[in-house]
XYZ file of C-alpha atoms in Angstrom:
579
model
C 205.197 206.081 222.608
C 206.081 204.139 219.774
C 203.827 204.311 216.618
C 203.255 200.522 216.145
C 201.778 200.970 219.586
C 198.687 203.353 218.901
C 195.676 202.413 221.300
C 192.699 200.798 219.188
C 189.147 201.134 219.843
C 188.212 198.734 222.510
C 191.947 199.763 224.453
C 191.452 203.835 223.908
C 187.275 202.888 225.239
C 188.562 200.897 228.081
C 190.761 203.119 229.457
C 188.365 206.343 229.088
C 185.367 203.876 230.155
C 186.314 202.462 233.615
C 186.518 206.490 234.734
C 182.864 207.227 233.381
C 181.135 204.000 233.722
C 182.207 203.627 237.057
C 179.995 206.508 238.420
C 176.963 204.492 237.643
C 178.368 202.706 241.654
C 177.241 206.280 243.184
C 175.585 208.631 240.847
C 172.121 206.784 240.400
C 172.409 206.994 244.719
C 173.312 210.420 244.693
C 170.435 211.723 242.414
C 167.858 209.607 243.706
C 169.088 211.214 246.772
C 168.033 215.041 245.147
C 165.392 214.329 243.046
C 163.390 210.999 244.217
C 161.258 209.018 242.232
C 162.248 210.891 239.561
C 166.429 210.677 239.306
C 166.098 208.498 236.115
C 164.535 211.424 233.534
C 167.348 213.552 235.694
C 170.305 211.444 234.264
C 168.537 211.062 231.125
C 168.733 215.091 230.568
C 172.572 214.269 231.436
C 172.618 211.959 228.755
C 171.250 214.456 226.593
C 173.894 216.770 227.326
C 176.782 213.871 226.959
C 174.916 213.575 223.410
C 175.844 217.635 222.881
C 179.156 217.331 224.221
C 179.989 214.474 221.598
C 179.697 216.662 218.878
C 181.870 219.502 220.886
C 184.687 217.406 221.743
C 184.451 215.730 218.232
C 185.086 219.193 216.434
C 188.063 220.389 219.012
C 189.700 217.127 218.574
C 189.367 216.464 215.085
C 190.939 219.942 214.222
C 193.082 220.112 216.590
C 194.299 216.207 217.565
C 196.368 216.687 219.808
C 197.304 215.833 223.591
C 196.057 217.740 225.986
C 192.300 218.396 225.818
C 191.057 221.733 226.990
C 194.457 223.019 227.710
C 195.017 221.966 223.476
C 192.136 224.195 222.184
C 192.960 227.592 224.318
C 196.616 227.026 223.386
C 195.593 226.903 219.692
C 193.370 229.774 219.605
C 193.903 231.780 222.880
C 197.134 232.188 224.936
C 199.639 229.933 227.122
C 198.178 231.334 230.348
C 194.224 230.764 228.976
C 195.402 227.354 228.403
C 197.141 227.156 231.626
C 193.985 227.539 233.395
C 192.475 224.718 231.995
C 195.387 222.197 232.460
C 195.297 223.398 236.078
C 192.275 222.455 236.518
C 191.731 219.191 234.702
C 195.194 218.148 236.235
C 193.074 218.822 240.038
C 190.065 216.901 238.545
C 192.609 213.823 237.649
C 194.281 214.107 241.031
C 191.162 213.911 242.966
C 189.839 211.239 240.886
C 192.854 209.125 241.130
C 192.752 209.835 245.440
C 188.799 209.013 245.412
C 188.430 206.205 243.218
C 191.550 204.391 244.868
C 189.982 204.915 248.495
C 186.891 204.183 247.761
C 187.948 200.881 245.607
C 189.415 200.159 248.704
C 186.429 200.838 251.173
C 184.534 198.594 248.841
C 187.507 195.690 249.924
C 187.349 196.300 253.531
C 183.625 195.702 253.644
C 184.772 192.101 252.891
C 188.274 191.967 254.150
C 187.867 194.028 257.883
C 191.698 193.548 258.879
C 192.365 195.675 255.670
C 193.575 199.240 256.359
C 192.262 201.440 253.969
C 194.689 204.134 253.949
C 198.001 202.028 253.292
C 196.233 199.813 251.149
C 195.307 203.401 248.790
C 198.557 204.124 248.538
C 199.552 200.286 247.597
C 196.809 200.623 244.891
C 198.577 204.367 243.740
C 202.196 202.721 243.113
C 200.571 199.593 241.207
C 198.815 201.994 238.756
C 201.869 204.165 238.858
C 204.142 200.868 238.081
C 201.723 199.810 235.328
C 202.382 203.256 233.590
C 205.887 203.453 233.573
C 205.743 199.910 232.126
C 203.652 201.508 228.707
C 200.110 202.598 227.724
C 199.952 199.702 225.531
C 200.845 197.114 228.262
C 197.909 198.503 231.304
C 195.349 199.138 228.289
C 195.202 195.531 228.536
C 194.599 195.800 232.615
C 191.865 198.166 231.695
C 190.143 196.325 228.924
C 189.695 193.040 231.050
C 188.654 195.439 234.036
C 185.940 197.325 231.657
C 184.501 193.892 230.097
C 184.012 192.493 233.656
C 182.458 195.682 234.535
C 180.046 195.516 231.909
C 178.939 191.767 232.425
C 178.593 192.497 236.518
C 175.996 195.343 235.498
C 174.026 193.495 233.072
C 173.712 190.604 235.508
C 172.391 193.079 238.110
C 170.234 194.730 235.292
C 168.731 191.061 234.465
C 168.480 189.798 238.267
C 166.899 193.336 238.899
C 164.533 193.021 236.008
C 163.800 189.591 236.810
C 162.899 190.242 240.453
C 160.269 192.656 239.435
C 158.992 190.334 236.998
C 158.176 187.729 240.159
C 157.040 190.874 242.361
C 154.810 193.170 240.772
C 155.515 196.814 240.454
C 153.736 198.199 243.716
C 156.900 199.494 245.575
C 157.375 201.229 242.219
C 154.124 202.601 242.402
C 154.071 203.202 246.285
C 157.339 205.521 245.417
C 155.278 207.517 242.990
C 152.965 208.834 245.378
C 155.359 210.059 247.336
C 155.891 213.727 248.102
C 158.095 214.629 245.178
C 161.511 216.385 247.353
C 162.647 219.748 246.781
C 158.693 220.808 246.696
C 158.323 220.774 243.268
C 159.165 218.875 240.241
C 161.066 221.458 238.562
C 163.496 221.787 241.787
C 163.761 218.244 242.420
C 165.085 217.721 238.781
C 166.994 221.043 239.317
C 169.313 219.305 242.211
C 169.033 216.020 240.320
C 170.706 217.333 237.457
C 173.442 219.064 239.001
C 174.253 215.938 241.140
C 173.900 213.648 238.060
C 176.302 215.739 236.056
C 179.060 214.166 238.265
C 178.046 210.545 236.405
C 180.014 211.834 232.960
C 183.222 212.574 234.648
C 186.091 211.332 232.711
C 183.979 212.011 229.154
C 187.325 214.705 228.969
C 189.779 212.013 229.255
C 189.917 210.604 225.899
C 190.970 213.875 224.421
C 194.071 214.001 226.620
C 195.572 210.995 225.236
C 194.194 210.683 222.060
C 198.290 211.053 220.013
C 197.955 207.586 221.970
C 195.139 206.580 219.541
C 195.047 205.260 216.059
C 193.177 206.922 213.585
C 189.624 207.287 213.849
C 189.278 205.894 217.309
C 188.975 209.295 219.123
C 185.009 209.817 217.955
C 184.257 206.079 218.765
C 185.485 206.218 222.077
C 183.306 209.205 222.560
C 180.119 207.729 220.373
C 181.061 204.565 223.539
C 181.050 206.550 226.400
C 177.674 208.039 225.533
C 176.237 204.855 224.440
C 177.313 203.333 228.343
C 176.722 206.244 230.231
C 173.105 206.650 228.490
C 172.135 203.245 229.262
C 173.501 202.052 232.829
C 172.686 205.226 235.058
C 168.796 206.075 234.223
C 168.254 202.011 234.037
C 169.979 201.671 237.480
C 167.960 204.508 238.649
C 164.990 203.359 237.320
C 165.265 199.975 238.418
C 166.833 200.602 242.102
C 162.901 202.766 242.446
C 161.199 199.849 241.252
C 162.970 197.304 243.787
C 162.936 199.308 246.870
C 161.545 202.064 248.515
C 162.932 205.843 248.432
C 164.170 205.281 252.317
C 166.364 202.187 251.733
C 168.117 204.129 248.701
C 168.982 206.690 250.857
C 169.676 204.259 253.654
C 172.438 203.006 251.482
C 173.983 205.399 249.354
C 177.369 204.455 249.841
C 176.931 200.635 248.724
C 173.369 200.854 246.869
C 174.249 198.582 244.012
C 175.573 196.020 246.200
C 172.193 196.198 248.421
C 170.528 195.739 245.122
C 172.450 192.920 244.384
C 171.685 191.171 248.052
C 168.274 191.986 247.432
C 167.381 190.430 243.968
C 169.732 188.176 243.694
C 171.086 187.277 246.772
C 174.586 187.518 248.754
C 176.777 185.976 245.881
C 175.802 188.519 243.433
C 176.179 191.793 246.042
C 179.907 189.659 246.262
C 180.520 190.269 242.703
C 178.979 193.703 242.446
C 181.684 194.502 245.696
C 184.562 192.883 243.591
C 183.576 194.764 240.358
C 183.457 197.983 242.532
C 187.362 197.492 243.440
C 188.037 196.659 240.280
C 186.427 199.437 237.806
C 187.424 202.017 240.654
C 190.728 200.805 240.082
C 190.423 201.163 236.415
C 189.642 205.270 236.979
C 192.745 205.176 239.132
C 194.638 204.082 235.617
C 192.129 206.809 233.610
C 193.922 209.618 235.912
C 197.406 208.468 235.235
C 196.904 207.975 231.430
C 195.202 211.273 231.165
C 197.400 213.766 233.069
C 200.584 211.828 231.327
C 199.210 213.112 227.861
C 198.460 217.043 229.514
C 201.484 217.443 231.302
C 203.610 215.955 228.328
C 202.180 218.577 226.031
C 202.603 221.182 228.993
C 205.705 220.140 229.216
C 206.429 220.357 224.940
C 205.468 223.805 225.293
C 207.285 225.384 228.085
C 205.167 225.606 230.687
C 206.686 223.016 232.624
C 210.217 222.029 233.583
C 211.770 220.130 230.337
C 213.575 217.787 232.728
C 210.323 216.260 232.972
C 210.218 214.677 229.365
C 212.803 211.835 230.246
C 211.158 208.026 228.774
C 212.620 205.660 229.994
C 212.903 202.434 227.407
C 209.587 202.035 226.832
C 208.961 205.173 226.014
C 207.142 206.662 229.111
C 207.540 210.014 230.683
C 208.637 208.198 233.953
C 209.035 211.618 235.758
C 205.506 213.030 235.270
C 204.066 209.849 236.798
C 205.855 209.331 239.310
C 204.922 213.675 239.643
C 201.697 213.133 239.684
C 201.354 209.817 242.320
C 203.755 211.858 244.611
C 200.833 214.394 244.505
C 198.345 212.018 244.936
C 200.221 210.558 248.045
C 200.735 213.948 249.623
C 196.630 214.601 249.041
C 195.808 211.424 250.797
C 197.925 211.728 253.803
C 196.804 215.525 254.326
C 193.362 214.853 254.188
C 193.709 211.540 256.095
C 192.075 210.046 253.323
C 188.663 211.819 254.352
C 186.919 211.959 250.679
C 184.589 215.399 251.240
C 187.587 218.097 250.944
C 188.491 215.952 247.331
C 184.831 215.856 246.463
C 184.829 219.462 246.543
C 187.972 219.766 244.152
C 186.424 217.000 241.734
C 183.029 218.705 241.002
C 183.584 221.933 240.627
C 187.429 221.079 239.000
C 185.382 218.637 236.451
C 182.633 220.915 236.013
C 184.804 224.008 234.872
C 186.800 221.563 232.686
C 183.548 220.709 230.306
C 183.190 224.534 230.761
C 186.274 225.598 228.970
C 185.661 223.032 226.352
C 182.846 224.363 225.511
C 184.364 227.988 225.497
C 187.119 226.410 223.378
C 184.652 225.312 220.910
C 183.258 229.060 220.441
C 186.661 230.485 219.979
C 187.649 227.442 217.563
C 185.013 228.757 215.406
C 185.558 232.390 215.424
C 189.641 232.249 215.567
C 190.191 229.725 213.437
C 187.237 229.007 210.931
C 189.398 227.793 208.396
C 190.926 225.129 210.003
C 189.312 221.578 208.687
C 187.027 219.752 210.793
C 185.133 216.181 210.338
C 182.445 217.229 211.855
C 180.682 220.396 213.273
C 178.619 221.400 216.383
C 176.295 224.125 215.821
C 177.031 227.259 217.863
C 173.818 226.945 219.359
C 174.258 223.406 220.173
C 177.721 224.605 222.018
C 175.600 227.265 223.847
C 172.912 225.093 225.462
C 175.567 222.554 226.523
C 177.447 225.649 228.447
C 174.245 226.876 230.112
C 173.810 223.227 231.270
C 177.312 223.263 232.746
C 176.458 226.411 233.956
C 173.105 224.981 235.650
C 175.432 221.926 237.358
C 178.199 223.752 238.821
C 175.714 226.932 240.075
C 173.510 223.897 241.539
C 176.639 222.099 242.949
C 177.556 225.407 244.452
C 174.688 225.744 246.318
C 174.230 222.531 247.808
C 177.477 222.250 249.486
C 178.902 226.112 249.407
C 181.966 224.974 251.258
C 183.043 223.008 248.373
C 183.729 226.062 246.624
C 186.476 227.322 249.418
C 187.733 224.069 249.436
C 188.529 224.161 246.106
C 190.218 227.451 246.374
C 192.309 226.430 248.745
C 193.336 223.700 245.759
C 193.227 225.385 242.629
C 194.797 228.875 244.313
C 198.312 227.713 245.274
C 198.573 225.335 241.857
C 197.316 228.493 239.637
C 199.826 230.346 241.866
C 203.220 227.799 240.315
C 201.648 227.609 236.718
C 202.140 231.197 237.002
C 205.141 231.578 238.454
C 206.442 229.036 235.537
C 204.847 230.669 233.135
C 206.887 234.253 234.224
C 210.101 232.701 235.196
C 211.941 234.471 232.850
C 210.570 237.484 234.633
C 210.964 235.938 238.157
C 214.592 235.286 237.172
C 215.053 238.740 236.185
C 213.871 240.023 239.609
C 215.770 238.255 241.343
C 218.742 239.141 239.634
C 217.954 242.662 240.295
C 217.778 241.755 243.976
C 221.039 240.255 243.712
C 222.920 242.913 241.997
C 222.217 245.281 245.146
C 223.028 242.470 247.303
C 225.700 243.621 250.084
C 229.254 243.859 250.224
C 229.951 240.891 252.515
C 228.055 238.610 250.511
C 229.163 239.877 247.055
C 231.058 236.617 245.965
C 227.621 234.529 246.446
C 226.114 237.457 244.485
C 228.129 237.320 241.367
C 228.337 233.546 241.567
C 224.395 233.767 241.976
C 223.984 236.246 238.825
C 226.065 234.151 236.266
C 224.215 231.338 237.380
C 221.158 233.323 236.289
C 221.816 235.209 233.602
C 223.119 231.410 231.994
C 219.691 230.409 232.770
C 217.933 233.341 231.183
C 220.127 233.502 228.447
C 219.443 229.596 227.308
C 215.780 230.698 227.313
C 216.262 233.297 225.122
C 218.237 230.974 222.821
C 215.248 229.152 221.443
C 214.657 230.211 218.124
C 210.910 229.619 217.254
C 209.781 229.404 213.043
C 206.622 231.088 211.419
C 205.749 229.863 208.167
C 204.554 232.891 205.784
C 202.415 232.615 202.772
C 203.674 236.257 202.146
C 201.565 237.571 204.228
C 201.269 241.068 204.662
C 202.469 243.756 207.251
C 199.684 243.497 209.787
C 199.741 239.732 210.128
C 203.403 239.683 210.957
C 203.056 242.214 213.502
C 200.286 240.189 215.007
C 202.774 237.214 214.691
C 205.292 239.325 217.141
C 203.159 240.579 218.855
C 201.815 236.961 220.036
C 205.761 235.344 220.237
C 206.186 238.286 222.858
C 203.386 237.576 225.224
C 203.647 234.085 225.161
C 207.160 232.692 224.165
C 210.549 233.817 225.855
C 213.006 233.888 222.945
C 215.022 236.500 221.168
C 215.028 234.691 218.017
C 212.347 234.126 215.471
C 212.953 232.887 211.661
C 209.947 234.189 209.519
C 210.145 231.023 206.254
C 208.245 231.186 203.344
C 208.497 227.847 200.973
C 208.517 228.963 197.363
C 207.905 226.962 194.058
C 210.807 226.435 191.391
C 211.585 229.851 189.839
C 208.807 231.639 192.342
C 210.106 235.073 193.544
C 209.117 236.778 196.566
C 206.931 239.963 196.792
C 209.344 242.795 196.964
C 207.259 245.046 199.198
C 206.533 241.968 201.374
C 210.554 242.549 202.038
C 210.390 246.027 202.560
C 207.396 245.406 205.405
C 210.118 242.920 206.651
C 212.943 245.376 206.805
C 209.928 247.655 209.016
C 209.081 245.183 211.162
C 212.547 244.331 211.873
C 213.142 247.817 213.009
C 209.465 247.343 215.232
C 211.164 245.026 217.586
C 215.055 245.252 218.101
C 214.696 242.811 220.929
C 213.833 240.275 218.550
C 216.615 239.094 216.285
C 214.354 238.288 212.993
C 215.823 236.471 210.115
C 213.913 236.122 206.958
C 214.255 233.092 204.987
C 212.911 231.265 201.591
C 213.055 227.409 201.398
C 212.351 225.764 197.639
C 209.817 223.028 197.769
C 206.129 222.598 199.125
C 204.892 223.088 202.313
C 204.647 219.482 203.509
C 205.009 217.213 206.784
C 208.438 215.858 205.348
C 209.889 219.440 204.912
C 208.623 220.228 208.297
C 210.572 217.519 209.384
C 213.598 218.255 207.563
C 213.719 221.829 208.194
C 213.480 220.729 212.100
C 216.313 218.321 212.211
C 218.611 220.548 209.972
C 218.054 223.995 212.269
C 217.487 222.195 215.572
C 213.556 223.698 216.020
C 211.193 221.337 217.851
C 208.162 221.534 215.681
C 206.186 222.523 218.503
C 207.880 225.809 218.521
C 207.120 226.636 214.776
C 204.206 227.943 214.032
C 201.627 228.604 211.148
C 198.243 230.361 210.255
C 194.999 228.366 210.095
C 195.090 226.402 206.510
C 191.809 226.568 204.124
C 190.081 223.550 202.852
C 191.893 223.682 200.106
C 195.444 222.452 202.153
C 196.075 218.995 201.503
C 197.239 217.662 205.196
C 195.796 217.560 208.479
C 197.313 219.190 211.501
C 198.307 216.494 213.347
C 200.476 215.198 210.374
C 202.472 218.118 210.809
C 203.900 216.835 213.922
C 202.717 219.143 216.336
C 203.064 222.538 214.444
C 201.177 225.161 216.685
C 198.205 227.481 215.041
C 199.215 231.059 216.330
C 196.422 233.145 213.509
């Protein structure tokens, strides 16, 4: 996408915000559901962990700002298949939230349109997203913004009516549901299960990091400081508020429409109307969340290899029409093998989600230790990174064992998509094995065979044609080997250029050539051609040097820079951190 075209703050907010503010529709049900009378101090220890989580995600992303989340922070400081992990599962988590959003958005519609059939009007609601996408980010920000503003106001008008209703009726069934038996059998186990159901409420806090090349400068920590702000507010209120209106047994009567109910009941039929409509339409917006999202992860997947490269076609507006239209044919296939039955994708969601804010986390740790150097705005303590991973911890083991079964069905998921990530992550070995196969093929069939292996060994030899670039501050022995060592277990190439970029008149270490001339013999697999460049080591000569050899900057790579290094990393136009 086009620079001029960078998301702002209220855009970037909107789209990230219909995903997470949308839960407040089922999550206040759900954990009044585990933990009673007492689901609003549940979803305010959520809130408290959103809170940690802001300062996590701020430090990844503003280090590393770049597409692609969870996936981005492994790749930067772990290895492709780390990464791969994580963009496997956040890509399941968007999937199933683009499936269960649209169905239920449209389960919310047939409660006031009957004739409507819910399954063909999903998929009707799937290709409308999926046509707004391919259109541009810039152009269904604006579907999202109106969406997330209409949102808002239905909520505080329920908030108000709510508030005003107990005004005119006292607070006894507020009291009455405080002398209940609290459930669970004890406080600490009804907040236990409350928690871990309540965790569900900040799903889609991750998707703002996956698009965030999309945003201008700056915007990335608002949308997050937004989120929180939203989140924080709406669900404990809701919660608190839906206990002071009605009694325990009517919440649980109707979990799957509560806030409408609440509507009906405090302000009459017209308002549960517009808390229906708002339902379709903020569900809707998460439907757009999951398209934006994955289109920024699979791009960068895509960048670096792990995906087919046939998938980076834009069309004229500069949108990767191919990995939308990829992901709603998933989507499509989902919802006609499930039948559009939402438990199997509920499974996938939480524990997909759940694992996501996981890695994060992890990322966060390694960010620190691997890469210390690298400039940050702003910094999470590593215990503040720990207690947000126990709580993750604390969700998914308490997600677990409420419904066990969601754990198999989410095997059955992630399995079989691990399982391709792999398999395109080892092509170039795949390829190779199968050309072994072929070269013993029989007699009878030997034509096909040698027509089979030039085929393949074009294929394999176009991979290794790639030539990657690692920028040297004439660095010593042992950090080039590590350099190798890291383009052989994640890159496929047989070409690397090792640059340094000298000042006028500056010479280069003579027993830094010598360790050269070493390493070259170290790894004869590897053509390795050493090169100086006059000039300084800035975004423009990045850019020059990758027109002028025909390197995509996202296959040249650099150690971490000090404080001291004038630019930050996402001005270098995607150069990767390898050391």
């Amino acid at each position: 996408m086009s620079s001029h075209k960078k998301l702002n703050t209220w855009f970037a907010t909107a789209i990230c915000g219909n995903d997470i503010t949308s839960s407040c529709l089922y999550v206040s049900a759900l954990t009044i559901g585990m933990a009673g009378q007492y689901a609003w101090i549940a979803l305010l220890m959520v809130a408290a962990v959103l809170f940690l989580f802001r300062k996590i995600y701020g430090e990844v992303v503003g280090a590393l700002p770049l597409n692609g989340g969870a996936y981005n922070v492994l790749l930067n400081t772990t290895s492709k298949g780390n990464a791969s992990v994580a963009a496997c599962l956040t890509i399941l988590s968007y999937m199933a939230t683009a499936v269960i959003s649209a169905s239920e958005a449209m389960h919310y519609l047939h409660e006031s349109i009957h004739s409507l059939p819910v399954i063909p009007a999903t998929f009707a609601l799937l290709l409308l997203f999926l046509c707004l996408t391919v259109i541009g980010i810039s152009e269904s920000a604006v579907v999202a913004l109106v969406i997330f503003i209409f949102h808002l106001a239905a909520m505080a008008l329920l908030i108000l009516s709510a508030s005003y209703f107990l005004f005119q009726n006292g607070t006894s069934v507020f009291q009455a549901n405080f002398s209940l038996p609290v459930k669970g059998g004890g406080l600490v186990t009804a907040l236990f299960f409350g928690f871990s159901a309540a965790m569900l409420g900040i799903s889609g806090f991750e998707s703002s990091a996956n698009f965030v090349e999309e945003q201008k400068r700056g915007v990335f920590p608002k949308t997050l400081r937004n989120m929180w702000l939203a989140v924080s507010i709406l669900n404990p209120l809701i919660a608190l508020l839906a206990i002071a209106v009605m009694p325990v047994a009517q919440v649980d009567a109707h979990q799957q429409s509560l806030l409408s109910y609440m509507g009906s009941l405090t302000g009459g039929s017209w308002l549960a109307t517009l808390i229906s409509i708002n339902a379709v339409t903020v569900l809707s917006g998460a439907v757009l969340t999951s398209f934006v999202g994955v289109n920024g992860l699979i791009k960068r997947m895509t960048l670096d290899r792990v995906l087919p490269q046939f998938l980076l076609k834009e069309n004229k507006r500069g949108s990767s029409y191919r990995i939308l239209i990829m992901f709603f044919l998933l989507c499509v296939s989902v919802l006609f093998v499930t039948n559009g039955e939402l438990a199997p994708l509920a499974g996938v969601y939480t524990i997909s989600f759940l694992l996501v804010m996981a890695f994060f986390a992890l990322g966060n740790l390694i960010l620190k230790i691997r890469r210390s150097r690298l400039p940050r705005p702003e910094y999470a303590t590593p215990s503040i990174v720990v207690l947000a991973l126990i709580a993750v911890g604390i969700a998914l083991y308490g997600n677990v064992k409420m419904k066990p079964e969601y754990l198999v069905i989410f095997l059955q998921y992630f399995i079989p998509a691990m399982l391709l990530i792999y398999a395109m992550l080892n092509r170039n070995h795949i390829m190779e094995f199968l050309l072994g196969i072929l070269r013993n093929i029989t007699d009878s069939l030997r034509r096909f065979s040698i027509h089979s292996r030039k085929s393949i060994n074009r294929y394999i030899n176009k991979l290794h044609e790639q030539e990657f670039v690692f920028f040297s501050k004439g660095d010593d022995i042992a950090t080039l080997n590590k350099v190798m060592i890291y383009v052989q277990e994640n890159e496929i190439t047989k070409k690397i250029k090792i640059v340094t970029v000298l000042k006028e008149h500056q010479m280069v270490p003579e027993n830094f050539l010598k360790d050269f001339e070493v390493l070259d013999r170290a790894y004869p697999d590897i053509k390795m051609e050493y090169q100086t460049v006059i000039g300084e080591f800035v975004p423009s000569l990045i850019d020059k040097l990758s027109k002028e050899w025909n390197i995509p900057k996202n296959f040249m790579f650099i150690s971490s820079p000090g404080d001291k290094f004038s630019y930050r990393v996402e001005e270098l136009g995607g150069v990767r951190l390898i050391l």
